[in-house]
Short mmCIF file of C-alpha atoms in Angstrom, two decimals:
data_model
loop_
_atom_site.label_atom_id
_atom_site.label_comp_id
_atom_site.label_asym_id
_atom_site.label_seq_id
_atom_site.Cartn_x
_atom_site.Cartn_y
_atom_site.Cartn_z
CA MET A 225 90.81 -213.27 68.50
CA LEU A 226 87.97 -215.04 66.71
CA LYS A 227 89.19 -217.59 64.19
CA TYR A 228 87.43 -216.03 61.17
CA ILE A 229 88.94 -212.61 62.00
CA ASP A 230 92.41 -214.17 62.23
CA VAL A 231 91.92 -215.88 58.85
CA ALA A 232 90.54 -212.67 57.30
CA ASN A 233 93.58 -210.73 58.59
CA ARG A 234 95.96 -213.34 57.19
CA ILE A 235 94.30 -213.26 53.74
CA GLU A 236 94.36 -209.44 53.79
CA SER A 237 98.06 -209.43 54.73
CA THR A 238 98.87 -211.78 51.87
CA ILE A 239 97.05 -209.52 49.38
CA LYS A 240 98.96 -206.49 50.70
CA GLU A 241 102.36 -208.17 50.88
CA GLN A 242 102.03 -209.51 47.35
CA LYS A 243 100.61 -206.13 46.18
CA LEU A 244 97.89 -207.95 44.21
CA ALA A 245 96.06 -205.70 41.72
CA GLN A 246 92.28 -205.17 41.68
CA GLY A 247 90.68 -208.04 39.78
CA THR A 248 93.31 -210.64 40.69
CA LYS A 249 91.57 -213.98 41.21
CA LEU A 250 92.12 -215.73 44.56
CA PRO A 251 91.94 -219.51 45.12
CA SER A 252 88.47 -221.10 45.37
CA LEU A 253 86.59 -221.38 48.69
CA MET A 254 87.56 -225.03 49.07
CA ASN A 255 91.21 -224.36 48.26
CA LEU A 256 91.28 -221.49 50.76
CA CYS A 257 89.80 -223.78 53.45
CA GLU A 258 92.56 -226.28 52.78
CA GLN A 259 95.29 -223.64 52.64
CA TYR A 260 94.26 -222.00 55.94
CA GLN A 261 93.13 -225.26 57.58
CA VAL A 262 89.69 -223.99 58.60
CA SER A 263 86.08 -225.14 58.17
CA LYS A 264 83.83 -223.89 55.37
CA THR A 265 81.75 -221.91 57.91
CA THR A 266 84.82 -220.05 59.19
CA MET A 267 86.07 -219.29 55.67
CA VAL A 268 82.63 -218.14 54.49
CA LYS A 269 82.51 -215.76 57.48
CA ALA A 270 86.07 -214.53 56.83
CA LEU A 271 85.30 -213.89 53.13
CA ALA A 272 82.02 -212.10 53.96
CA SER A 273 83.95 -209.86 56.35
CA LEU A 274 86.65 -209.13 53.76
CA GLU A 275 84.01 -208.38 51.14
CA GLN A 276 82.22 -205.93 53.40
CA GLN A 277 85.52 -204.23 54.25
CA GLY A 278 86.21 -203.76 50.55
CA VAL A 279 89.24 -206.07 50.46
CA ILE A 280 87.71 -208.55 47.98
CA PHE A 281 84.63 -209.00 45.82
CA GLN A 282 82.90 -212.28 45.10
CA VAL A 283 81.25 -213.13 41.80
CA GLN A 284 78.71 -215.93 42.08
CA GLY A 285 79.81 -218.86 39.89
CA SER A 286 83.03 -217.14 38.93
CA GLY A 287 85.30 -216.65 41.93
CA ILE A 288 86.84 -214.41 44.56
CA PHE A 289 88.74 -211.30 43.41
CA VAL A 290 91.00 -208.66 44.97
CA ARG A 291 89.64 -205.15 45.45
CA LEU A 292 91.86 -202.07 45.65
CA GLN A 293 91.56 -200.86 49.24
CA LYS A 294 94.06 -198.06 49.57
CA ARG A 295 94.38 -194.85 47.55
CA PRO A 296 97.63 -192.97 48.19
CA GLY A 297 96.96 -189.69 50.01
CA PHE A 298 93.33 -190.47 50.79
CA ILE A 299 92.04 -191.02 54.33
CA SER A 300 89.91 -194.16 54.46
CA LEU A 301 86.40 -193.85 55.88
CA THR A 302 85.77 -197.58 55.46
CA THR A 303 88.33 -198.80 57.95
CA ASN A 304 89.08 -197.31 61.38
CA SER A 305 92.80 -197.64 60.93
CA GLY A 306 93.71 -194.00 61.66
CA PHE A 307 95.75 -191.38 59.84
CA THR A 308 99.10 -192.92 60.56
CA HIS A 309 98.07 -196.02 58.62
CA ASP A 310 96.20 -194.28 55.79
CA LEU A 311 98.78 -191.57 55.28
CA SER A 312 101.90 -193.66 55.66
CA GLY A 313 104.70 -191.94 53.80
CA TYR A 314 103.63 -188.58 55.24
CA LYS A 315 104.88 -187.20 58.57
CA ILE A 316 101.91 -187.12 60.97
CA THR A 317 102.28 -185.15 64.24
CA SER A 318 99.96 -183.50 66.75
CA LYS A 319 99.83 -180.69 69.32
CA THR A 320 97.56 -180.61 72.40
CA LEU A 321 95.84 -177.25 72.85
CA GLU A 322 93.49 -178.02 75.74
CA LEU A 323 92.55 -180.80 78.17
CA THR A 324 89.78 -179.91 80.62
CA THR A 325 86.71 -181.38 82.33
CA VAL A 326 83.33 -180.19 81.06
CA THR A 327 79.71 -181.21 81.65
CA ALA A 328 77.41 -182.44 78.90
CA THR A 329 76.19 -179.84 76.41
CA SER A 330 72.76 -180.45 74.85
CA ASP A 331 74.49 -182.06 71.85
CA LEU A 332 76.41 -184.45 74.14
CA GLN A 333 73.27 -185.19 76.19
CA GLU A 334 71.48 -186.21 73.00
CA LYS A 335 74.32 -188.27 71.52
CA PHE A 336 75.24 -190.06 74.78
CA GLU A 337 71.68 -190.13 76.17
CA CYS A 338 73.10 -188.73 79.43
CA PRO A 339 72.13 -186.09 82.03
CA SER A 340 73.42 -182.50 81.84
CA ASP A 341 75.77 -182.91 84.84
CA GLU A 342 77.65 -185.89 83.41
CA PRO A 343 81.40 -185.09 83.26
CA PHE A 344 83.51 -185.43 80.09
CA TYR A 345 87.15 -184.78 79.31
CA PHE A 346 87.38 -182.20 76.54
CA LEU A 347 90.52 -182.56 74.42
CA LYS A 348 91.45 -180.10 71.68
CA ARG A 349 94.34 -181.06 69.41
CA LEU A 350 95.82 -180.04 66.12
CA ARG A 351 96.96 -182.78 63.75
CA TYR A 352 99.68 -182.02 61.20
CA ILE A 353 100.60 -183.65 57.91
CA ASP A 354 104.16 -182.84 56.79
CA ASP A 355 104.08 -179.87 59.22
CA GLN A 356 100.89 -178.43 57.67
CA VAL A 357 97.71 -178.39 59.79
CA LEU A 358 95.51 -181.28 58.63
CA CYS A 359 92.71 -180.93 61.19
CA ILE A 360 91.39 -179.61 64.48
CA GLU A 361 90.16 -182.38 66.77
CA ASN A 362 87.62 -181.64 69.49
CA SER A 363 87.09 -184.84 71.50
CA TYR A 364 84.73 -185.52 74.37
CA PHE A 365 85.62 -188.59 76.44
CA ARG A 366 83.02 -189.89 78.89
CA GLN A 367 84.57 -189.99 82.39
CA LYS A 368 82.19 -192.79 83.44
CA LEU A 369 84.18 -195.05 81.11
CA ILE A 370 87.49 -193.16 80.98
CA PRO A 371 87.99 -191.91 84.57
CA TYR A 372 91.49 -190.53 84.07
CA LEU A 373 93.39 -188.75 81.29
CA ASN A 374 96.43 -186.47 81.43
CA ARG A 375 98.64 -184.59 78.96
CA GLU A 376 101.13 -187.43 78.75
CA ILE A 377 98.44 -189.94 77.78
CA VAL A 378 96.79 -187.70 75.18
CA GLU A 379 100.14 -186.85 73.64
CA ASP A 380 100.74 -190.54 73.07
CA SER A 381 97.59 -192.43 71.96
CA VAL A 382 94.27 -192.10 73.82
CA PHE A 383 92.81 -195.16 72.10
CA GLY A 384 95.92 -197.19 72.90
CA TYR A 385 95.62 -196.21 76.58
CA ILE A 386 91.87 -196.94 76.66
CA GLN A 387 92.41 -200.42 75.30
CA LYS A 388 95.54 -201.36 77.25
CA ALA A 389 95.20 -199.60 80.61
CA LEU A 390 91.40 -199.58 80.91
CA ASN A 391 90.71 -202.79 78.98
CA LEU A 392 87.85 -201.03 77.18
CA LYS A 393 87.11 -202.79 73.91
CA ILE A 394 86.40 -200.43 71.04
CA GLY A 395 83.40 -201.48 68.97
CA PHE A 396 81.82 -199.52 66.14
CA SER A 397 81.32 -195.85 65.28
CA ASP A 398 78.86 -193.50 63.60
CA LYS A 399 80.27 -190.82 61.31
CA PHE A 400 78.53 -187.57 60.33
CA LEU A 401 79.96 -185.55 57.43
CA ARG A 402 79.26 -182.13 55.94
CA ALA A 403 80.91 -179.08 54.40
CA ASN A 404 80.53 -175.57 55.80
CA THR A 405 82.29 -172.20 55.98
CA LEU A 406 84.97 -172.09 58.69
CA ASN A 407 84.53 -169.71 61.60
CA THR A 408 87.31 -167.20 62.29
CA GLU A 409 88.99 -169.22 65.05
CA ASP A 410 89.07 -172.48 63.06
CA ALA A 411 90.31 -170.74 59.88
CA GLU A 412 93.18 -169.25 61.92
CA LEU A 413 94.06 -172.59 63.52
CA LEU A 414 94.10 -174.23 60.07
CA SER A 415 96.21 -171.37 58.61
CA LEU A 416 93.51 -170.67 56.00
CA PRO A 417 92.01 -167.36 54.80
CA PRO A 418 88.77 -166.30 56.56
CA LYS A 419 85.59 -167.95 55.25
CA SER A 420 87.46 -170.85 53.66
CA PRO A 421 85.47 -174.07 53.28
CA GLY A 422 85.90 -176.78 55.92
CA PHE A 423 85.22 -180.51 55.88
CA PHE A 424 83.44 -181.42 59.13
CA LEU A 425 83.58 -185.00 60.35
CA ASP A 426 81.94 -185.92 63.66
CA GLU A 427 82.49 -189.44 64.92
CA LEU A 428 80.73 -191.14 67.82
CA PHE A 429 82.63 -194.19 69.09
CA TYR A 430 80.98 -197.05 70.96
CA SER A 431 82.46 -199.79 73.13
CA ASN A 432 82.04 -203.34 71.82
CA SER A 433 78.98 -203.67 74.08
CA GLY A 434 77.36 -200.66 72.37
CA VAL A 435 77.98 -197.89 74.93
CA PRO A 436 79.11 -194.54 73.41
CA PHE A 437 82.34 -193.29 75.05
CA ASP A 438 83.88 -190.67 72.72
CA LEU A 439 82.55 -187.96 70.42
CA SER A 440 85.21 -186.48 68.15
CA GLN A 441 84.27 -183.36 66.21
CA ASN A 442 86.96 -182.78 63.63
CA VAL A 443 87.42 -179.91 61.20
CA TYR A 444 89.65 -180.72 58.23
CA ASN A 445 91.76 -178.43 56.09
CA PHE A 446 90.13 -178.78 52.65
CA LYS A 447 93.51 -178.36 50.98
CA HIS A 448 95.08 -181.44 52.59
CA ALA A 449 92.17 -183.76 53.46
CA LYS A 450 90.63 -186.06 50.86
CA PHE A 451 88.58 -189.07 51.85
CA PHE A 452 87.94 -192.44 50.27
CA MET A 453 85.42 -195.15 51.03
CA GLN A 454 84.33 -198.42 49.53
CA SER A 455 80.68 -199.35 49.23
CA ILE A 456 79.31 -202.78 48.68
CA ASN A 457 75.97 -203.58 47.21
CA LYS A 458 73.61 -205.57 49.34
CA MET B 279 68.98 -214.32 45.28
CA LEU B 280 71.46 -216.07 47.55
CA LYS B 281 69.85 -217.61 50.61
CA TYR B 282 71.93 -215.68 53.17
CA ILE B 283 71.06 -212.37 51.46
CA ASP B 284 67.39 -213.29 51.54
CA VAL B 285 67.61 -214.13 55.26
CA ALA B 286 69.60 -210.94 55.98
CA ASN B 287 66.94 -208.87 54.16
CA ARG B 288 64.15 -210.56 56.12
CA ILE B 289 65.88 -209.90 59.48
CA GLU B 290 66.52 -206.27 58.46
CA SER B 291 62.86 -205.84 57.43
CA THR B 292 61.69 -207.19 60.79
CA ILE B 293 63.95 -204.73 62.67
CA LYS B 294 62.61 -201.84 60.57
CA GLU B 295 58.95 -202.86 60.73
CA GLN B 296 59.11 -203.30 64.50
CA LYS B 297 61.15 -200.06 64.79
CA LEU B 298 63.53 -201.77 67.24
CA ALA B 299 65.78 -199.34 69.12
CA GLN B 300 69.60 -199.51 69.12
CA GLY B 301 70.70 -202.04 71.73
CA THR B 302 67.60 -204.27 71.43
CA LYS B 303 68.69 -207.90 71.84
CA LEU B 304 67.77 -210.30 69.04
CA PRO B 305 67.23 -214.08 69.47
CA SER B 306 70.34 -216.28 69.70
CA LEU B 307 72.08 -217.73 66.63
CA MET B 308 70.45 -221.12 67.16
CA ASN B 309 67.00 -219.61 67.68
CA LEU B 310 67.40 -217.51 64.53
CA CYS B 311 68.38 -220.64 62.55
CA GLU B 312 65.21 -222.32 63.76
CA GLN B 313 63.02 -219.28 63.15
CA TYR B 314 64.27 -218.77 59.58
CA GLN B 315 64.76 -222.50 58.86
CA VAL B 316 68.34 -222.17 57.63
CA SER B 317 71.69 -223.80 58.44
CA LYS B 318 74.17 -222.32 60.89
CA THR B 319 76.54 -221.47 57.97
CA THR B 320 73.83 -219.46 56.18
CA MET B 321 72.81 -217.63 59.36
CA VAL B 322 76.44 -216.85 60.29
CA LYS B 323 76.92 -215.37 56.81
CA ALA B 324 73.65 -213.39 57.03
CA LEU B 325 74.61 -211.97 60.45
CA ALA B 326 78.15 -211.09 59.28
CA SER B 327 76.61 -209.22 56.36
CA LEU B 328 74.13 -207.38 58.62
CA GLU B 329 76.93 -206.48 61.02
CA GLN B 330 79.09 -205.06 58.26
CA GLN B 331 76.14 -203.06 56.92
CA GLY B 332 75.63 -201.53 60.36
CA VAL B 333 72.23 -203.17 60.95
CA ILE B 334 73.33 -205.16 64.01
CA PHE B 335 76.33 -205.58 66.29
CA GLN B 336 77.43 -208.85 67.86
CA VAL B 337 78.97 -209.10 71.32
CA GLN B 338 80.94 -212.30 71.83
CA GLY B 339 79.38 -214.32 74.67
CA SER B 340 76.55 -211.85 75.08
CA GLY B 341 74.36 -211.74 71.98
CA ILE B 342 73.19 -210.00 68.83
CA PHE B 343 71.92 -206.42 69.10
CA VAL B 344 70.16 -203.90 66.87
CA ARG B 345 72.12 -200.92 65.55
CA LEU B 346 70.50 -197.64 64.52
CA GLN B 347 70.91 -197.45 60.75
CA LYS B 348 68.99 -194.40 59.68
CA ARG B 349 69.29 -190.79 60.83
CA PRO B 350 66.44 -188.56 59.67
CA GLY B 351 67.62 -186.01 57.11
CA PHE B 352 71.04 -187.63 56.61
CA ILE B 353 72.11 -189.28 53.36
CA SER B 354 73.61 -192.70 54.07
CA LEU B 355 77.08 -193.41 52.71
CA THR B 356 77.04 -196.96 54.08
CA THR B 357 74.22 -198.27 51.91
CA ASN B 358 73.70 -197.60 48.21
CA SER B 359 69.99 -197.12 48.63
CA GLY B 360 69.74 -193.69 46.98
CA PHE B 361 68.27 -190.35 48.04
CA THR B 362 64.68 -191.37 47.68
CA HIS B 363 65.17 -194.02 50.35
CA ASP B 364 67.40 -192.00 52.69
CA LEU B 365 65.37 -188.82 52.45
CA SER B 366 61.92 -190.33 52.54
CA GLY B 367 59.54 -187.71 53.84
CA TYR B 368 61.15 -185.08 51.61
CA LYS B 369 60.10 -184.36 48.02
CA ILE B 370 62.98 -185.45 45.75
CA THR B 371 62.89 -184.34 42.09
CA SER B 372 65.41 -183.83 39.30
CA LYS B 373 65.99 -181.83 36.10
CA THR B 374 68.15 -182.94 33.15
CA LEU B 375 70.45 -180.19 31.90
CA GLU B 376 72.54 -182.08 29.35
CA LEU B 377 72.89 -185.50 27.73
CA THR B 378 75.72 -185.80 25.20
CA THR B 379 78.41 -188.19 23.99
CA VAL B 380 81.99 -187.37 24.97
CA THR B 381 85.34 -189.15 24.75
CA ALA B 382 87.47 -190.05 27.77
CA THR B 383 89.20 -187.17 29.56
CA SER B 384 92.50 -187.99 31.28
CA ASP B 385 90.58 -188.44 34.57
CA LEU B 386 88.20 -190.92 32.90
CA GLN B 387 91.09 -192.74 31.18
CA GLU B 388 92.74 -193.23 34.55
CA LYS B 389 89.61 -194.28 36.44
CA PHE B 390 88.29 -196.64 33.72
CA GLU B 391 91.73 -197.71 32.47
CA CYS B 392 90.51 -196.95 28.94
CA PRO B 393 91.89 -195.29 25.77
CA SER B 394 91.29 -191.58 25.02
CA ASP B 395 88.82 -192.32 22.19
CA GLU B 396 86.44 -194.42 24.27
CA PRO B 397 82.92 -192.93 24.14
CA PHE B 398 80.87 -192.06 27.25
CA TYR B 399 77.43 -190.58 27.75
CA PHE B 400 77.76 -187.38 29.79
CA LEU B 401 74.67 -186.61 31.84
CA LYS B 402 74.27 -183.41 33.85
CA ARG B 403 71.33 -183.21 36.22
CA LEU B 404 70.12 -181.14 39.12
CA ARG B 405 68.55 -182.94 42.09
CA TYR B 406 66.10 -181.08 44.29
CA ILE B 407 64.96 -181.62 47.87
CA ASP B 408 61.65 -179.91 48.66
CA ASP B 409 62.21 -177.71 45.57
CA GLN B 410 65.67 -176.54 46.76
CA VAL B 411 68.74 -177.63 44.77
CA LEU B 412 70.40 -180.49 46.68
CA CYS B 413 73.14 -181.30 44.17
CA ILE B 414 74.59 -181.12 40.69
CA GLU B 415 75.24 -184.58 39.20
CA ASN B 416 77.81 -185.02 36.43
CA SER B 417 77.69 -188.65 35.32
CA TYR B 418 79.81 -190.47 32.76
CA PHE B 419 78.31 -193.74 31.52
CA ARG B 420 80.55 -196.07 29.56
CA GLN B 421 78.94 -196.78 26.17
CA LYS B 422 80.71 -200.13 25.91
CA LEU B 423 78.41 -201.32 28.70
CA ILE B 424 75.51 -198.89 28.28
CA PRO B 425 75.17 -198.52 24.48
CA TYR B 426 71.98 -196.45 24.53
CA LEU B 427 70.52 -193.69 26.71
CA ASN B 428 67.95 -191.00 25.93
CA ARG B 429 66.19 -188.18 27.78
CA GLU B 430 63.22 -190.36 28.67
CA ILE B 431 65.44 -192.99 30.30
CA VAL B 432 67.54 -190.51 32.27
CA GLU B 433 64.46 -188.69 33.49
CA ASP B 434 63.20 -191.93 34.97
CA SER B 435 65.97 -194.04 36.58
CA VAL B 436 69.23 -194.82 34.77
CA PHE B 437 70.16 -197.55 37.25
CA GLY B 438 66.71 -199.11 36.93
CA TYR B 439 67.08 -199.17 33.12
CA ILE B 440 70.63 -200.58 33.31
CA GLN B 441 69.51 -203.44 35.50
CA LYS B 442 66.20 -204.22 33.79
CA ALA B 443 66.77 -203.50 30.10
CA LEU B 444 70.50 -204.24 29.88
CA ASN B 445 70.63 -206.93 32.58
CA LEU B 446 73.83 -205.33 33.92
CA LYS B 447 74.30 -206.32 37.54
CA ILE B 448 75.52 -203.47 39.73
CA GLY B 449 78.35 -204.49 42.05
CA PHE B 450 80.32 -202.21 44.33
CA SER B 451 81.51 -198.60 44.23
CA ASP B 452 84.41 -196.38 45.33
CA LYS B 453 83.56 -193.01 46.83
CA PHE B 454 85.88 -189.99 47.00
CA LEU B 455 84.91 -187.08 49.27
CA ARG B 456 86.26 -183.59 49.86
CA ALA B 457 85.25 -179.99 50.53
CA ASN B 458 86.23 -177.08 48.31
CA THR B 459 85.11 -173.62 47.24
CA LEU B 460 82.42 -173.71 44.53
CA ASN B 461 83.24 -172.28 41.12
CA THR B 462 80.96 -169.54 39.76
CA GLU B 463 78.87 -171.87 37.57
CA ASP B 464 78.23 -174.42 40.31
CA ALA B 465 77.41 -171.75 42.91
CA GLU B 466 74.83 -170.32 40.49
CA LEU B 467 73.30 -173.72 39.76
CA LEU B 468 73.03 -174.39 43.51
CA SER B 469 71.53 -170.91 44.14
CA LEU B 470 74.36 -170.09 46.56
CA PRO B 471 76.49 -166.93 46.92
CA PRO B 472 79.82 -166.94 45.03
CA LYS B 473 82.67 -168.78 46.79
CA SER B 474 80.34 -170.79 49.02
CA PRO B 475 81.72 -174.12 50.24
CA GLY B 476 80.74 -177.27 48.37
CA PHE B 477 80.72 -180.93 49.37
CA PHE B 478 82.21 -182.94 46.49
CA LEU B 479 81.38 -186.63 46.21
CA ASP B 480 82.76 -188.65 43.28
CA GLU B 481 81.52 -192.20 42.94
CA LEU B 482 82.88 -194.88 40.60
CA PHE B 483 80.41 -197.74 40.10
CA TYR B 484 81.46 -201.25 39.06
CA SER B 485 79.44 -204.13 37.64
CA ASN B 486 79.27 -207.23 39.82
CA SER B 487 82.13 -208.67 37.78
CA GLY B 488 84.33 -205.68 38.69
CA VAL B 489 84.14 -203.59 35.49
CA PRO B 490 83.70 -199.82 36.09
CA PHE B 491 80.70 -198.46 34.14
CA ASP B 492 79.74 -195.09 35.69
CA LEU B 493 81.61 -192.17 37.24
CA SER B 494 79.32 -189.71 39.01
CA GLN B 495 80.86 -186.42 40.10
CA ASN B 496 78.39 -184.74 42.40
CA VAL B 497 78.53 -181.31 44.01
CA TYR B 498 76.26 -180.92 47.04
CA ASN B 499 74.69 -177.81 48.49
CA PHE B 500 76.28 -177.57 51.95
CA LYS B 501 73.07 -176.14 53.38
CA HIS B 502 70.95 -179.18 52.56
CA ALA B 503 73.34 -182.13 52.36
CA LYS B 504 74.50 -183.94 55.50
CA PHE B 505 75.93 -187.43 55.34
CA PHE B 506 75.98 -190.35 57.73
CA MET B 507 77.95 -193.57 57.75
CA GLN B 508 78.46 -196.51 60.04
CA SER B 509 81.88 -197.99 60.66
CA ILE B 510 82.61 -201.35 62.10
CA ASN B 511 85.76 -202.37 63.84
CA LYS B 512 87.71 -205.20 62.31
#
């Protein structure tokens, strides 16, 4: 792990463990360098990273302050930490509905910049929060990068398997969000009346070298899914 | 302006002017330092900032690469650049429906941590995209920080006025997102059939010293509003 990421994680852990409130002043840059035994460059990079993640805010000439990063019951769009982390305190479970091989639809061809005969694993799952359906997940995994998946793997953690067994490093992602009316099938799966609203979140995941490997098209139950994100000003 | 922000802006401008595609390799750290005549610390901070904004991605041992930051027709949730920037190419207009003084509701009291008698300006506007209603904006401006607003100011740019006339520096914001069924009034204002879905985006804006000054509760027309954001992995 890069040194500045390690330092950033340690500062973040301290803030969380001590449950520091928004606005709490942290030690100065120089004091933090001394405390964590790192150079100014490393600490500056760690603080910039924490600021952009919404963990702190820096006021020129005044100091470094804690920012409130978690809102109980809200799913964070800022961090990629997953439901289990965001919704701790709730019971999160899932059910696999389908795992098949498909070839690239026109949408996949465009998003992955791939030919129409490229094979993908298609995985359809339901995710539950306290035994209520939270969302329908439709994921397309590129077989070029993920050559093998089975029911056992997808019922555990696909991302865990990708990272550990395949040594694929997960990089960044693009998220696309909109509201729309649910179709009949999705409304039924979500146990909602016909024509209920749905929150649609598509996410395209890239490896750390910038190659897209997974498109997840998720439909959220509007009654249970609320999202939160933290913006920073440039 | 801080030097690293200036450098980050200049690198971003170059990427945009040259319309560099995602995956384009940029010069090395050392070459960038030379090109922009700044120290390694400043450049490291500028690159960290650009990475967290989704402008670039860095691959350890391999280089610095361009990331695609704009999707035509999508409103960016990553940057606070506003509709006019995100939806350039479309005609964006607005209409003021109401500008009054109100005292803090329980929601405002909680979000601003203020007493129930604290006065706010309430501003209700419609925003249009190519003459179609894009969203209903319900904004609450804290009079403690923004003592005066009138129709002329709100019909121009409130944030422009706040920064120029009041010298209030805008810091960060928290966004809350969800889907729900529109109520009768909102459906009518958005020219949509009753019980259409709505995309609800609440945004709480803070000054650069961390004091909340504006809560905007916006209801988007699901037919015209699509959102895009870029995540980074920690």
